[in-house]
Amino acid sequence: DVKVTQSSRYLVKRTGEKVFLECVQDMDHENMFWYRQDPGLGLRLIYFSYDVKMKEKGDIPEGYSVSREKKERFSLILESASTNQTSMYLCASSLIDTQYFGPGTRLTVL
Amino acid sequence: GIQVEQSPPDLILQEGANSTLRCNFSDSVNNLQWFHQNPWGQLINLFYIPSGTKQNGRLSATTVATERYSLLYISSSQTTDSGVYFCAAVYGGATNKLIFGTGTLLAVQP
């Protein structure tokens, strides 16, 4: 079975802090994705990566950056957290077609 | 860009009832996925279905790509079917990016 893990289920941070969300997959997938989920908006793509050190912006990249130094790990970085970044963050990976999701990190920025 | 719309937004069923969820998409897509998000937030793959019909137990899905819609059927619903059902259109060539609908919130009552 494909396994995608995320570093935290729940996270509380203060405005202005730098926040790191980690995602690890164990299936040697090329593609990895970061989404955020907000009520009434579904899931929206923040960034994705199709190879080590390669990244592309998704639909809502503002305020975020990413890092992919190893194939199995994709990190989402909030350089200076703001209250409007309070959300559920979901990581996914895929090889060719189906995307597999991690359990999500619920981030609250106070 | 591609628009994905789901209906109904909310649905309440009695245990044992059947239901049909609909997903319309605005443009040609490479493929379509259906997901179930359980009450703990985990997104679970249900179907990857570019066209035709697939069945998995009490669930089945049909995609008519030429008419740009997909249907998810749930038969003999159970309380464990509760949660949010998302469809997502696959686009973007090899990277297989997803555009999500806003979901259908299903509550199955005993």
Coordinates of C-alpha atoms in Angstrom, one line a residue:
Chain A
D1 CA 0.0 0.0 0.0
V2 CA 1.1 3.5 -0.7
K3 CA 1.8 5.5 2.4
V4 CA 2.0 9.3 2.6
T5 CA 2.7 10.7 6.0
Q6 CA 2.6 14.3 7.3
S7 CA 4.7 15.5 10.2
S8 CA 1.8 16.8 12.4
R9 CA -2.0 16.3 12.5
Y10 CA -2.5 19.6 14.5
L11 CA -0.3 22.7 14.6
V12 CA -0.8 26.0 16.3
K13 CA 1.5 28.9 15.4
R14 CA 1.7 32.6 16.0
T15 CA 1.5 35.3 13.3
G16 CA 4.9 36.0 11.8
E17 CA 6.4 32.7 12.7
K18 CA 8.1 30.5 10.0
V19 CA 6.3 27.3 9.6
F20 CA 7.5 24.0 8.1
L21 CA 5.1 21.3 7.0
E22 CA 6.7 18.0 6.0
C23 CA 5.4 15.3 3.8
V24 CA 7.0 11.9 3.1
Q25 CA 6.0 9.2 0.7
D26 CA 7.3 5.6 0.5
M27 CA 6.5 4.6 -3.0
D28 CA 9.2 6.3 -5.1
H29 CA 6.6 8.6 -6.7
E30 CA 7.9 11.3 -9.1
N31 CA 5.1 13.8 -8.4
M32 CA 4.2 15.4 -5.1
F33 CA 1.6 18.1 -4.3
W34 CA 0.5 20.5 -1.6
Y35 CA -3.1 21.5 -1.2
R36 CA -5.1 23.6 1.2
Q37 CA -8.7 22.8 2.0
D38 CA -11.2 25.5 3.2
P39 CA -14.9 25.2 3.8
G40 CA -16.9 25.8 0.6
L41 CA -13.8 26.0 -1.5
G42 CA -12.7 22.4 -1.8
L43 CA -9.1 21.6 -2.2
R44 CA -6.8 24.1 -4.0
L45 CA -3.3 23.4 -5.3
I46 CA -0.5 25.5 -3.7
Y47 CA 2.6 24.0 -5.3
F48 CA 3.7 20.7 -6.9
S49 CA 6.9 19.0 -7.8
Y50 CA 7.6 16.6 -10.6
D51 CA 11.2 15.7 -9.6
V52 CA 13.9 16.4 -7.0
K53 CA 14.6 20.2 -6.9
M54 CA 11.9 20.9 -9.4
K55 CA 8.8 22.8 -8.4
E56 CA 5.9 24.7 -10.0
K57 CA 3.3 27.0 -8.7
G58 CA -0.2 25.9 -8.4
D59 CA -3.3 28.0 -8.2
I60 CA -2.6 29.8 -4.9
P61 CA 1.2 30.0 -4.2
E62 CA 1.3 33.4 -2.6
G63 CA 2.7 33.3 0.9
Y64 CA 4.2 29.8 0.5
S65 CA 7.3 28.2 -0.8
V66 CA 8.4 24.6 -1.1
S67 CA 11.5 22.4 -1.0
R68 CA 12.2 19.0 -2.5
E69 CA 15.8 17.9 -1.7
K70 CA 15.0 14.2 -1.7
K71 CA 12.5 12.3 -3.8
E72 CA 10.5 11.0 -0.9
R73 CA 10.2 14.3 0.9
F74 CA 8.3 17.5 0.0
S75 CA 8.2 20.4 2.4
L76 CA 5.8 23.4 2.5
I77 CA 7.1 26.6 4.1
L78 CA 5.1 29.5 5.3
E79 CA 7.8 32.2 5.5
S80 CA 5.7 34.5 7.8
A81 CA 2.5 32.9 8.9
S82 CA -0.7 34.9 8.8
T83 CA -4.1 34.3 10.2
N84 CA -5.6 33.8 6.7
Q85 CA -3.3 30.7 6.3
T86 CA -5.3 28.9 9.0
S87 CA -6.5 25.9 7.1
M88 CA -6.2 22.1 6.5
Y89 CA -3.1 21.3 4.5
L90 CA -3.0 18.1 2.5
C91 CA 0.0 16.5 0.8
A92 CA -0.3 14.0 -2.1
S93 CA 1.9 11.9 -4.3
S94 CA 1.5 10.2 -7.6
L95 CA 3.4 8.2 -10.1
I96 CA 1.4 8.2 -13.3
D97 CA -2.2 8.7 -12.5
T98 CA -3.9 8.3 -9.1
Q99 CA -3.0 10.7 -6.4
Y100 CA -2.6 9.4 -2.9
F101 CA -3.2 11.7 0.1
G102 CA -1.7 12.0 3.5
P103 CA -3.9 12.4 6.6
G104 CA -3.6 16.2 6.6
T105 CA -2.3 18.9 9.0
R106 CA -4.8 21.3 10.6
L107 CA -2.9 24.5 11.0
T108 CA -4.1 27.4 13.2
V109 CA -2.4 30.7 13.1
L110 CA -3.1 33.0 16.0
Chain B
G1 CA -9.4 27.2 -16.5
I2 CA -11.4 24.0 -16.0
Q3 CA -14.4 24.3 -13.7
V4 CA -15.7 21.4 -11.7
E5 CA -19.2 21.5 -10.1
Q6 CA -20.8 18.9 -7.8
S7 CA -24.3 18.4 -6.8
P8 CA -26.0 18.2 -4.5
P9 CA -23.9 20.2 -2.0
D10 CA -25.5 18.3 1.0
L11 CA -27.4 15.1 1.3
I12 CA -29.0 13.3 4.2
L13 CA -30.0 9.6 3.8
Q14 CA -31.5 6.9 6.0
E15 CA -29.4 3.8 6.2
G16 CA -30.1 1.4 3.4
A17 CA -31.1 4.1 0.9
N18 CA -29.5 4.6 -2.5
S19 CA -28.1 7.9 -3.8
T20 CA -26.5 9.5 -6.9
L21 CA -23.9 12.2 -6.8
R22 CA -23.1 14.2 -9.9
C23 CA -19.9 15.9 -11.1
N24 CA -19.9 18.3 -14.1
F25 CA -16.7 19.6 -15.7
S26 CA -16.4 22.5 -18.1
D27 CA -13.7 21.3 -20.5
S28 CA -12.0 18.1 -21.8
V29 CA -10.0 16.5 -19.1
N30 CA -7.5 13.7 -19.1
N31 CA -9.3 11.7 -16.4
L32 CA -11.5 12.0 -13.4
Q33 CA -11.1 10.8 -9.8
W34 CA -13.6 10.3 -7.0
F35 CA -12.6 10.6 -3.4
H36 CA -14.2 10.1 0.0
Q37 CA -13.0 12.2 2.8
N38 CA -13.8 10.5 6.1
P39 CA -14.7 12.5 9.3
W40 CA -11.0 12.5 10.3
G41 CA -10.0 14.3 7.2
Q42 CA -8.4 11.4 5.3
L43 CA -9.0 11.4 1.5
I44 CA -9.5 8.0 0.2
N45 CA -9.4 7.1 -3.5
L46 CA -12.6 5.6 -4.8
F47 CA -12.3 5.6 -8.6
Y48 CA -10.0 6.7 -11.3
I49 CA -12.4 6.7 -14.3
P50 CA -11.8 8.5 -17.6
S51 CA -14.9 7.0 -19.2
G52 CA -17.3 4.1 -18.8
T53 CA -18.4 2.4 -15.6
K54 CA -16.5 0.9 -12.7
Q55 CA -17.9 -0.9 -9.7
N56 CA -16.4 -1.6 -6.3
G57 CA -18.8 -3.2 -3.9
R58 CA -21.7 -1.0 -3.1
L59 CA -20.1 1.9 -5.0
S60 CA -20.0 2.4 -8.8
A61 CA -19.1 5.3 -11.0
T62 CA -19.9 6.3 -14.6
T63 CA -18.1 9.0 -16.6
V64 CA -19.5 10.2 -19.9
A65 CA -16.5 12.2 -21.1
T66 CA -18.2 13.5 -24.3
E67 CA -20.9 15.1 -22.2
R68 CA -18.5 16.2 -19.5
Y69 CA -20.1 14.6 -16.4
S70 CA -19.5 11.8 -14.0
L71 CA -21.9 10.1 -11.5
L72 CA -21.1 8.3 -8.3
Y73 CA -23.7 5.7 -7.1
I74 CA -24.0 4.6 -3.5
S75 CA -26.3 1.7 -2.9
S76 CA -27.6 0.4 0.4
S77 CA -25.9 3.2 2.2
Q78 CA -24.3 2.7 5.6
T79 CA -23.4 5.1 8.4
T80 CA -19.7 4.6 7.5
D81 CA -20.4 6.2 4.1
S82 CA -20.8 9.5 5.8
G83 CA -18.3 12.2 4.9
V84 CA -17.5 14.4 2.0
Y85 CA -17.3 13.1 -1.6
F86 CA -15.1 15.0 -4.0
C87 CA -14.6 14.6 -7.7
A88 CA -11.5 16.0 -9.3
A89 CA -10.6 16.5 -12.9
V90 CA -7.2 15.4 -14.0
Y91 CA -5.2 17.7 -16.3
G92 CA -1.7 18.8 -16.9
G93 CA -0.1 16.0 -18.8
A94 CA 2.5 13.9 -17.0
T95 CA 2.2 15.8 -13.8
N96 CA -1.5 14.9 -13.4
K97 CA -2.7 18.0 -11.6
L98 CA -6.2 17.9 -10.1
I99 CA -9.0 20.5 -10.1
F100 CA -11.4 19.6 -7.3
G101 CA -15.1 20.3 -7.0
T102 CA -16.4 21.7 -3.8
G103 CA -17.8 18.4 -2.6
T104 CA -21.0 16.7 -1.5
L105 CA -21.5 16.4 2.2
L106 CA -23.2 13.1 2.9
A107 CA -24.8 12.2 6.2
V108 CA -26.2 8.7 6.6
Q109 CA -28.5 8.3 9.6
P110 CA -29.1 5.0 11.4

